[in-house]
XYZ file of C-alpha atoms in Angstrom:
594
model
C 140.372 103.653 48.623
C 138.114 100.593 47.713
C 138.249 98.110 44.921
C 135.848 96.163 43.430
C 136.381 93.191 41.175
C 133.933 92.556 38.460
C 134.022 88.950 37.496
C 133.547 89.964 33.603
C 132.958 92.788 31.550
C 129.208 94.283 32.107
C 126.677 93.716 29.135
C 126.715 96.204 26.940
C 124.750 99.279 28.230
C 124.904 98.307 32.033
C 125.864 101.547 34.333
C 127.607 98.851 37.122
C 130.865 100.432 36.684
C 129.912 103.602 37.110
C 127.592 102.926 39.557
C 130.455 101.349 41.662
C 132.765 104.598 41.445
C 129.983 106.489 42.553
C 130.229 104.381 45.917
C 134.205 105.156 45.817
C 135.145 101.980 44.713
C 138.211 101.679 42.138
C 136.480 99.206 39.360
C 138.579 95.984 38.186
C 137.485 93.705 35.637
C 138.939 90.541 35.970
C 138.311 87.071 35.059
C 141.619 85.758 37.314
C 139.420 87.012 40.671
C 142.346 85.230 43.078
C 145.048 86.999 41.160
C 143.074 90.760 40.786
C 142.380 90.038 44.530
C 146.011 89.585 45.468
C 146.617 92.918 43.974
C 144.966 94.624 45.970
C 146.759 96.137 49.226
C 145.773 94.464 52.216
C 144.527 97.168 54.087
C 142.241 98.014 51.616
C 138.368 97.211 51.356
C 137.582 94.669 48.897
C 134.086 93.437 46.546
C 133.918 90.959 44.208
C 130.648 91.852 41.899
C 129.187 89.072 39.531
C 129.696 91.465 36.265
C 125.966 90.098 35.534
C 124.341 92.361 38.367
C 120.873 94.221 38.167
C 119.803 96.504 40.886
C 119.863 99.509 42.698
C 122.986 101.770 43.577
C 121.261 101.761 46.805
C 121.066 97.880 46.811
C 125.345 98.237 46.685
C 125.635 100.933 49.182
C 124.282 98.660 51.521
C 125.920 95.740 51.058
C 129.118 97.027 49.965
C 130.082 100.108 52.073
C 128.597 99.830 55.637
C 131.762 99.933 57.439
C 130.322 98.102 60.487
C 130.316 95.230 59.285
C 134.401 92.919 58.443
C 132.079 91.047 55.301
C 128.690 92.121 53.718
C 126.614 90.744 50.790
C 123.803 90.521 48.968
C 122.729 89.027 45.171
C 125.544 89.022 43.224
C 127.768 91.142 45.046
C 130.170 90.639 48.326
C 132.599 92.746 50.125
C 135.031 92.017 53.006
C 137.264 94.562 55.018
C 140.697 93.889 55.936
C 140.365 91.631 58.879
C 138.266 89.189 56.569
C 140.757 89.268 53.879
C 142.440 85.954 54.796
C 139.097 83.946 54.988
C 138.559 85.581 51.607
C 141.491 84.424 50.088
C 140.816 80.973 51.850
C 137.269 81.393 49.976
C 138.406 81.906 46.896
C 141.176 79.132 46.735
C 138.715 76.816 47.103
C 135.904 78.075 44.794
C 135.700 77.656 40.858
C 131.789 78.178 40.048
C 132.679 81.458 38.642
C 128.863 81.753 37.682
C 127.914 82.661 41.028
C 131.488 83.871 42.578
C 129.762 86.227 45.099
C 127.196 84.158 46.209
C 129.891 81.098 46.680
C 132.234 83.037 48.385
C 129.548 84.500 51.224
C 128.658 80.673 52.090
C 132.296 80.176 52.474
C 132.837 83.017 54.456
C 129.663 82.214 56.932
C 131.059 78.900 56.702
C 134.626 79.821 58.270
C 133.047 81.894 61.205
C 132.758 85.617 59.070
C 129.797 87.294 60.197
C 128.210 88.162 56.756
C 126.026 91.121 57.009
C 122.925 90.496 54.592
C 121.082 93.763 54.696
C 116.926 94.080 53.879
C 116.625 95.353 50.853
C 112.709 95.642 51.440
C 111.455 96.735 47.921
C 115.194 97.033 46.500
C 116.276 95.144 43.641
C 119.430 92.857 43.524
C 119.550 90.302 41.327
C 121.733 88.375 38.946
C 119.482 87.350 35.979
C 120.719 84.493 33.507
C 119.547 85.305 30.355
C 117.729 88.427 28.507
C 114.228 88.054 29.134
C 115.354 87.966 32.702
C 117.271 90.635 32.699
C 114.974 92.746 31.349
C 112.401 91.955 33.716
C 115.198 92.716 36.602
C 115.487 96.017 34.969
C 111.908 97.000 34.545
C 111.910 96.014 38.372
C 114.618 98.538 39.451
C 112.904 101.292 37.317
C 109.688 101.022 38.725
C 111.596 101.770 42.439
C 112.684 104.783 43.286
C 115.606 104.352 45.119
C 116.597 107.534 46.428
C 112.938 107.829 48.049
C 113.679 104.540 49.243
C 117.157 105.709 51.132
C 115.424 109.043 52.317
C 112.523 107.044 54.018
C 115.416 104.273 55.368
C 117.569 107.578 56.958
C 114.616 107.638 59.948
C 114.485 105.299 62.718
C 111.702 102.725 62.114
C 110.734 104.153 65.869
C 110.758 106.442 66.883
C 108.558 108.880 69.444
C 105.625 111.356 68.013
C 107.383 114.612 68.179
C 110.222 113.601 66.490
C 108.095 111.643 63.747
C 105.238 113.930 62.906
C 107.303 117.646 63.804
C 111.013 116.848 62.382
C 111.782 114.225 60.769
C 109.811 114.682 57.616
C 112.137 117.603 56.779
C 115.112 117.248 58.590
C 115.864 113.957 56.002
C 116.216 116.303 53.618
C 118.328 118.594 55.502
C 120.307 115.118 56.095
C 120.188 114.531 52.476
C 121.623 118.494 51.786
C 124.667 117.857 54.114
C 125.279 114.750 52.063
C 125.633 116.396 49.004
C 127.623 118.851 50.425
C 130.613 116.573 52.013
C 129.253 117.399 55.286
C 129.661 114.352 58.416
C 127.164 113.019 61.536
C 130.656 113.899 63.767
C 129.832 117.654 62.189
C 126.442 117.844 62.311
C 126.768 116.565 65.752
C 129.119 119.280 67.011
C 127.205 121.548 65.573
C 123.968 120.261 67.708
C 126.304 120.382 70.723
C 127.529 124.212 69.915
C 123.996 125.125 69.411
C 122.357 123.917 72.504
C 125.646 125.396 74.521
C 124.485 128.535 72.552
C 120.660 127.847 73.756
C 122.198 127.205 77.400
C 124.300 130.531 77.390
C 121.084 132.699 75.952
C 118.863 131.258 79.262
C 121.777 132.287 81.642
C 121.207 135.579 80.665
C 117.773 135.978 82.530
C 116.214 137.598 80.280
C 112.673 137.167 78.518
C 114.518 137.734 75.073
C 117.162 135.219 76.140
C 114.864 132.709 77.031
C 112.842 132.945 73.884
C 116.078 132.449 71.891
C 117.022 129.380 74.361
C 113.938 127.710 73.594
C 113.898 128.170 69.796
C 117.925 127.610 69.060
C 117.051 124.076 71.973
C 114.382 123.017 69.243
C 116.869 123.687 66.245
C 119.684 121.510 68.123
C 117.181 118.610 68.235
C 116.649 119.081 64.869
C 120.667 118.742 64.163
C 120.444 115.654 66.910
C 117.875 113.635 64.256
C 119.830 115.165 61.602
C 123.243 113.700 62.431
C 122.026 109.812 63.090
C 119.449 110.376 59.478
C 122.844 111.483 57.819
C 125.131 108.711 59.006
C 121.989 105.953 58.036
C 121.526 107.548 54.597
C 125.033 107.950 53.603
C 126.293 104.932 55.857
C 128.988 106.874 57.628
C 129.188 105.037 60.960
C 132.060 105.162 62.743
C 133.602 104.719 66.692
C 134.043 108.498 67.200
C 130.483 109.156 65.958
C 129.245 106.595 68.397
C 130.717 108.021 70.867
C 129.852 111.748 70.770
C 125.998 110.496 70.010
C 125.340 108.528 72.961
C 127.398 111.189 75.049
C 126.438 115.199 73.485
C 122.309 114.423 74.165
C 123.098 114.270 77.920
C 125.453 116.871 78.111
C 123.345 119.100 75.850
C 120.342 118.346 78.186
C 122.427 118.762 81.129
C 123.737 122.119 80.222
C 120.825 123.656 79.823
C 119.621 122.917 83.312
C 122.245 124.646 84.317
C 121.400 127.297 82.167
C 118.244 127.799 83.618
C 119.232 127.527 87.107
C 121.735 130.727 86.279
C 119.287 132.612 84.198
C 116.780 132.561 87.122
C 119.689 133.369 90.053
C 120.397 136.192 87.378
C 116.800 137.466 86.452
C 114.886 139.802 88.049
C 113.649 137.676 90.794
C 116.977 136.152 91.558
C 115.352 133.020 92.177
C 117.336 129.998 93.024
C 116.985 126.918 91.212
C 120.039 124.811 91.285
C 118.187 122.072 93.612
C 115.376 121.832 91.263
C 118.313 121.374 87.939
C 119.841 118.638 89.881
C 117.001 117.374 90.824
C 115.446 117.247 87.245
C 119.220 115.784 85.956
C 119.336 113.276 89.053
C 115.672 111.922 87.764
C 117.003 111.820 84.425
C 119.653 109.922 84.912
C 118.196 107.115 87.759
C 115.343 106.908 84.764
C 117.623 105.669 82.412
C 119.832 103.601 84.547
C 116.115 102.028 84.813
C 116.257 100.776 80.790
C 119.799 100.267 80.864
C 119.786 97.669 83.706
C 116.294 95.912 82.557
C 117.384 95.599 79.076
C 120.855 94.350 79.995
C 119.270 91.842 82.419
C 116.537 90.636 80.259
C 117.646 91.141 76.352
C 119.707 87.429 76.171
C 117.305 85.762 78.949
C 115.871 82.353 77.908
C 112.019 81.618 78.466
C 111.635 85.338 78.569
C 107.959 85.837 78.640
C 105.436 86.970 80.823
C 101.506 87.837 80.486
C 102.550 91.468 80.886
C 104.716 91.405 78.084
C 101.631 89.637 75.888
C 99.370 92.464 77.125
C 102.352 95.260 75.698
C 101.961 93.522 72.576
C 98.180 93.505 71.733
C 98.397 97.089 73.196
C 100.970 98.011 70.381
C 98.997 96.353 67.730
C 96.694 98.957 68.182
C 97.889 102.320 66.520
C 96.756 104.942 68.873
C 98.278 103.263 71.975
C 101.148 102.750 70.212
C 101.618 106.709 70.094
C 99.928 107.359 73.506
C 102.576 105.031 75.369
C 105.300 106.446 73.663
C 104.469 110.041 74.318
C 103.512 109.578 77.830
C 107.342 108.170 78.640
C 108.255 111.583 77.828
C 111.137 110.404 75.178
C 113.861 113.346 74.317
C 111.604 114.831 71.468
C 108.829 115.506 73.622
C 110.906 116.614 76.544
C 112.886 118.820 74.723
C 109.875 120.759 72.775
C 108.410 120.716 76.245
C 111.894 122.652 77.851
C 111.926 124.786 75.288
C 108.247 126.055 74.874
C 108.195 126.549 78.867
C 111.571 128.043 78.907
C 110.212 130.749 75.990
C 106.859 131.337 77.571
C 107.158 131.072 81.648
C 110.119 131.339 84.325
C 112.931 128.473 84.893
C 111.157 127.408 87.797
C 107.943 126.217 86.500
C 110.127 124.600 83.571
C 111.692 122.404 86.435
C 108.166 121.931 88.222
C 106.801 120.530 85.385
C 109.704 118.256 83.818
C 109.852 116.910 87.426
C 106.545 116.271 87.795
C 105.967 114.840 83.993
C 109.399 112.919 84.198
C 108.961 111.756 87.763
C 105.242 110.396 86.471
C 107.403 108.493 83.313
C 109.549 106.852 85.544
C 107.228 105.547 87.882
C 105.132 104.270 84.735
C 107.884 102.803 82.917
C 109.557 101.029 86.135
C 106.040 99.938 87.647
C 105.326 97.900 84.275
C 108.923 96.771 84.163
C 108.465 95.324 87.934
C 105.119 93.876 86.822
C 106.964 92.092 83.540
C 109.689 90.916 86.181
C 107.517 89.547 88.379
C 105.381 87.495 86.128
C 107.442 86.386 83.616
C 109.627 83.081 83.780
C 112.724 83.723 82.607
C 116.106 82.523 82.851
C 119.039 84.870 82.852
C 122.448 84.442 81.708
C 126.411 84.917 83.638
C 126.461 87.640 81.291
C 123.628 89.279 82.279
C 124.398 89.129 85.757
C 127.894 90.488 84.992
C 126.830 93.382 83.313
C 124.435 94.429 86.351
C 127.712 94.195 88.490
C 129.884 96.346 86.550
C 126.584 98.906 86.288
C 126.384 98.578 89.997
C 129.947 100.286 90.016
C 131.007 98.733 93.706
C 134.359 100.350 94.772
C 136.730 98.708 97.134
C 134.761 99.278 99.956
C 131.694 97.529 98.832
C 134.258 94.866 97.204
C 135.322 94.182 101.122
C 132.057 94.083 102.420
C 130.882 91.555 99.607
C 133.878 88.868 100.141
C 133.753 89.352 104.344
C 129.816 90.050 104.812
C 128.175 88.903 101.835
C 129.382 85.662 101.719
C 127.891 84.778 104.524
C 124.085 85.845 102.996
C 122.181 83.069 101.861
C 121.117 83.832 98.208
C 117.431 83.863 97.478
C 115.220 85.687 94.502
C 114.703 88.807 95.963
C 117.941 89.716 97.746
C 120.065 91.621 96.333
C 117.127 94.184 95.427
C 116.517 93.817 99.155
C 119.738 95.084 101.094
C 120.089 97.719 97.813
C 117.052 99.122 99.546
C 118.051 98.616 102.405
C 121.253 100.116 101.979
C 119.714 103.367 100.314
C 117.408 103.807 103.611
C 120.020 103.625 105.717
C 121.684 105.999 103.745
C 119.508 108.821 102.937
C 116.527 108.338 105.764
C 118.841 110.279 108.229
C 120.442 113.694 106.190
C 116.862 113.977 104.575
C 114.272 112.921 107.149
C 115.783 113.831 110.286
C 118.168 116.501 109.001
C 121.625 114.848 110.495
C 123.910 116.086 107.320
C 126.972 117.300 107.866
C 127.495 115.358 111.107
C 129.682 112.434 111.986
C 126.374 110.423 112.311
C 125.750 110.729 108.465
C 129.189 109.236 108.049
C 128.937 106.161 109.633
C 125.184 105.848 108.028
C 127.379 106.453 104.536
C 129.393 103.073 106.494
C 126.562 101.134 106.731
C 125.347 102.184 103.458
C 128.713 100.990 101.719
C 128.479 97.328 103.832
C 124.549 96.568 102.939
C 125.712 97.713 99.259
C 128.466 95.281 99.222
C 126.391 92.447 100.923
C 123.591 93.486 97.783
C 126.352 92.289 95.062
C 127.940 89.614 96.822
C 124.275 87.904 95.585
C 123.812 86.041 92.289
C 122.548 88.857 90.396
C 119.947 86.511 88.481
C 117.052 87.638 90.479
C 113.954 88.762 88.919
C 113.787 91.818 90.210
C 118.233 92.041 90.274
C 118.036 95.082 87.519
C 116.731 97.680 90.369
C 120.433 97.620 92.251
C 122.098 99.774 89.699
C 119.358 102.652 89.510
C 118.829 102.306 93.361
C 122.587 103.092 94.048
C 122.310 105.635 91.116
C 119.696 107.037 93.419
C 121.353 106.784 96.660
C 124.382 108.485 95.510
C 122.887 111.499 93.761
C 120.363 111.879 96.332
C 122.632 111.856 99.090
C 124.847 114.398 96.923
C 121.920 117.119 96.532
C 120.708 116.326 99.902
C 124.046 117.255 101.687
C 124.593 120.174 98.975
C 120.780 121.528 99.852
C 121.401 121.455 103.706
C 124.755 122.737 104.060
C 123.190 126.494 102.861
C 127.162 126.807 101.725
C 126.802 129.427 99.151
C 128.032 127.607 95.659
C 127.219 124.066 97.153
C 124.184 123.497 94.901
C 126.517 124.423 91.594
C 129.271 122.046 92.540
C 127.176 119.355 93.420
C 125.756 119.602 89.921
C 129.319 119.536 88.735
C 129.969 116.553 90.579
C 126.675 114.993 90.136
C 127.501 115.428 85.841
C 131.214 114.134 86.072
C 129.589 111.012 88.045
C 126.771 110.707 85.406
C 128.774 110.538 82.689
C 130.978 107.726 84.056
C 127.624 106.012 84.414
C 126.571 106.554 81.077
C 130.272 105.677 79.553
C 130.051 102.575 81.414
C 126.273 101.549 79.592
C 127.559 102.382 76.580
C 130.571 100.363 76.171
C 128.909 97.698 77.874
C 125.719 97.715 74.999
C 128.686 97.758 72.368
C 129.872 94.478 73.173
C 133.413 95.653 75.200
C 132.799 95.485 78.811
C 132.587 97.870 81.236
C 135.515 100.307 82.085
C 138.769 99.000 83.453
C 138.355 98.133 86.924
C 141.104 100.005 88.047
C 139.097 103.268 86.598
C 136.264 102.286 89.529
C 138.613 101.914 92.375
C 140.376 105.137 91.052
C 137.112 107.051 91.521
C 136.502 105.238 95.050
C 133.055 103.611 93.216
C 129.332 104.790 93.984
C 130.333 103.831 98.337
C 133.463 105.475 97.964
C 132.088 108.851 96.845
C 129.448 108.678 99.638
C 131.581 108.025 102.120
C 134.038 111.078 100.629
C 130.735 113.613 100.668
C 129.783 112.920 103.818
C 133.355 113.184 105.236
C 133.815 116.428 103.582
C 130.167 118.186 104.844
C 131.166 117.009 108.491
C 134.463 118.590 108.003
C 133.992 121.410 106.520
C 131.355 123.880 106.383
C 130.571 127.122 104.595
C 133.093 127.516 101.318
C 134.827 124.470 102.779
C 132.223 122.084 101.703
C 131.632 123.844 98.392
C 135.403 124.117 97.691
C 135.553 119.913 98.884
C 132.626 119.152 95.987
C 134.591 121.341 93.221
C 137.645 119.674 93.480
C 136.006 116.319 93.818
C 134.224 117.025 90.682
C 136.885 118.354 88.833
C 139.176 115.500 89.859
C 136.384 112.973 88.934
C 135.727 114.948 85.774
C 139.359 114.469 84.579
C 140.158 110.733 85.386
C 136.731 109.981 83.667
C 137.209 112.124 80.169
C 141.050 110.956 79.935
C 140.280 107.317 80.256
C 136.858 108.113 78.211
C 138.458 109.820 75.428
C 141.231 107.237 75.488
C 138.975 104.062 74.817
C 136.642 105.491 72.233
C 139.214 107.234 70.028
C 141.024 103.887 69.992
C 140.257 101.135 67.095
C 139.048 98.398 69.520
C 135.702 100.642 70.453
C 133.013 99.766 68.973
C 130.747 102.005 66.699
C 127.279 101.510 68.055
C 124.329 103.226 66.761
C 121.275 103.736 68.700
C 118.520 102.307 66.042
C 115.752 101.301 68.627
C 114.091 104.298 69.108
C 113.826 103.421 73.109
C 113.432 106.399 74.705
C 116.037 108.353 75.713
């Protein structure tokens, strides 16, 4: 429960009482605030409201409930959470202008190192008006808004790509709105997007024409649920860690599922036709793509003097409206890859759905890292020991690579380009020989996977401060995977292809854990999670091992139970962290692609 503290009783004919219990709050009115205030339970959420107050319920809602924030205010009204209770009390010891309590007690709160969340009310009203006339004119303001159009429009991302704007959200906020008014939760409505596209996933594995119609049309309707759960937790402000979690982690394993999906419909159909290099293919793109906006953001989003003529040129280009929805579309963001998947998956075979997401995704990567390179190169920019630490814990070295780095790498001299360099470097020596000259499954691919783990380590030994630093992580992203499918592809093991997809996913999502926690402000995993899982060199050199040791069901049986191992270390330690209070609830509200 919640309590807010009126400083005085409301003018007669005001609805702020009511309009605070309609937010959950328990109402006080009090003119001893510090004593009403130390009668409240500690644990509890807290508002003081100047008893004066004009303005929308929506105007409240957003300063008084958003429970990511430990203090939040705005005109006439402030709340704190427990862990800003103390500075509160501190506050309010040392205030007596009891005409403008709230406002008082924010400055004092800023003022003693509270973050004080100030939302934009835009064309909201919040005011506290001294006097009649201007109260009247406050409230001839708020009726002339309507607020719950305001809080519908507010529910959708401010961008966001053109399928998802034009095709679903301008009715899936309502359908937001309708689970709202029926108790209903994101964490729900998210489930119930995951169930459906496992549904989706389950009716393409049946290799059928029927079941692939149904695949594509319940895939569309779990998108729908996807921009339904994020537009429910923004209009009824019910962020929380858990919800955080399961929406930066169900979209890929939604996604991912139905590849799979697809790959067993068509072994299943009537041509028997046997996809499973094209699926992880199409998820190993996927993921190296994103690893691609993860690292560049993460290197650049805190650098100083960050500009560059290519970054002016993006900016004229987005003043103009049509490019604005041209370059979005063209990146191939989840809306329009998903109504893509799911049109070609109801109207032509599994393979030419693969064919073309490769070829339109590969296109989208190549676009979106070629102007990122092009930024990089041009602009002058200086980056931060944070920024370079995050690109390290993305890199995901192992012990191996650790070795090579302190012995090795310390003997590199440092220069712009280098640790980019011996990534490259590394990842030729790595996959030129399995996939150009066909060598997998020999001892001669292992001690490439050697040399691949040594250049790797000698790549992060460097500063990481390097323009062009952001491509290690997505070029070991791309070794690894690459050298995965390639090995799984040659070895003709029957099964292979399936359990390297298995292994490629459990490996993925540690990857995508990992940018997560780091964009939320905690850090990457544990370190002793990355040596547990042997790091990106560690699993090479493991893969490689296992395809020159065994062959046939060996080498598929050796990629199950590294997956499955993998799989379980990762979830446990996953689970662990983001069910605990220290995670952070993060909410994806920059409509990058995804």
């Amino acid at each position: 429960m919640s309590t807010a503290i009126l400083t005085g009783p409301p003018p007669a004919g005001s609805s702020l009482e009511e309009d605070l219990r309609s937010l959950g709050f328990d109402v006080r009115v009090a003119a001893d605030v510090a004593g009403a205030l130390a009668a409240v339970p500690a644990t509890e959420r807290v508002a003081v409201v100047d008893h004066r107050f004009v303005g929308h319920v929506h105007a409240l809602r957003l300063a008084l409930t958003d429970p990511r924030f430990p203090a939040g205010a705005t005109e006439g009204a402030l709340t704190v959470q427990a862990e800003a209770r103390a500075p509160l009390t501190r506050a309010l010891a040392a205030t007596d202008d009891g005409a403008s309590l709230p406002g008082t007690l924010a400055a004092r709160l800023e003022a003693d190192g509270v973050a004080v969340h100030r939302p934009d009310l835009g064309v909201l009203v919040a005011a506290v008006p001294d006097g009649n006339e201007l109260r009247a004119k406050a409230l001839a303001e708020t009726e002339a808004v309507d607020d719950e159009a305001v809080r519908l429009r507010s529910a959708v991302k401010s961008r966001d790509g053109f399928f998802t704007t034009f095709f679903i959200s301008p009715y899936s906020r309502y359908l937001a709105r309708w689970c709202a008014r029926r108790g209903l939760t994101p964490n729900q409505v998210t489930t119930a997007s995951l169930l459906t596209a496992l549904i989706a996933a389950g009716c393409a594995a049946t290799g059928t024409r029927g079941g692939f119609v149904a695949a594509g049309a319940l895939l569309l309707f779990s998108f729908v649920l996807d921009c339904t759960d994020g537009q429910l937790a923004r209009y009824s402000l019910q962020y929380s860690t858990l919800g955080a979690w399961l929406d930066a982690t169900f979209d890929r394993a939604k996604e991912y599922a139905f590849y799979a999906g697809l790959a067993l419909g068509a072994s299943r159909g009537g041509g028997h036709d046997d996809v499973w290099a094209l699926a992880l293919g199409a998820m190993v793109l996927m993921t190296c793509r994103h690893v691609v906006d993860f690292s560049f953001n993460e290197a650049n989003h805190d650098a100083t003097a960050n500009t560059s003529p290519t970054a002016a040129l993006s900016g004229r280009l987005d003043s103009v409206g049509w490019t604005v929805w041209v370059r979005r579309m063209i990146v191939l963001p989840i809306g329009e890859r998903w109504a893509l998947i799911a049109v070609l998956t109801a109207l032509t075979t599994p393979r030419t759905v693969f064919y073309v997401l490769l070829i339109g995704c590969a296109f989208a990567a190549c676009y979106t890292t070629a102007g990122r390179v092009l930024r990089s190169l041009t602009r002058k920019a200086r980056r931060t020991d944070r920024a370079a630490q995050a690109l390290a814990d993305l890199a995901d070295s192992g012990p191996v690579a650790e070795a090579a780095a302190g012995s090795l790498g310390r003997t590199v001299p440092g220069k712009a380009y280098s640790a980019p360099f011996w990534a490259l470097l590394a990842a030729a020596s790595l996959l030129i020989g399995p996939l150009v000259t066909g060598n997998g499954g020999t001892w001669r691919a292992v001690l490439q996977a050697v040399v691949y783990a040594v250049f790797a380590g000698v790549a992060v030994a460097q500063p990481l401060k390097g323009p062009l630093d952001w491509l290690v992580p997505p070029v070991f992203r791309g070794a690894e995977y690459g050298i995965i499918l390639g090995l799984a592809a040659q070895s003709g093991a029957p099964g292979a292809l399936p359990a390297a997809f298995g292994l490629v996913a459990a490996v993925a999502y540690h990857h995508y854990d990992t940018v997560y926690r780091i964009r939320g402000g905690t850090g990457a995993p544990p370190h002793r999670l990355v040596r547990a899982i042997g790091g990106h060199e560690g699993r090479v050199l493991a893969v490689t091992i296992a395809a020159a040791l065994w062959h046939g069901r060996g080498f598929t049986i050796a990629l199950t139970v590294l997956a499955a191992a993998i799989a379980l270390v990762v979830l446990s330690e996953s689970i662990r962290f983001w069910v605990s209070s220290g995670a952070p609830a993060v909410h994806d509200e920059t409509g990058e692609p995804a």
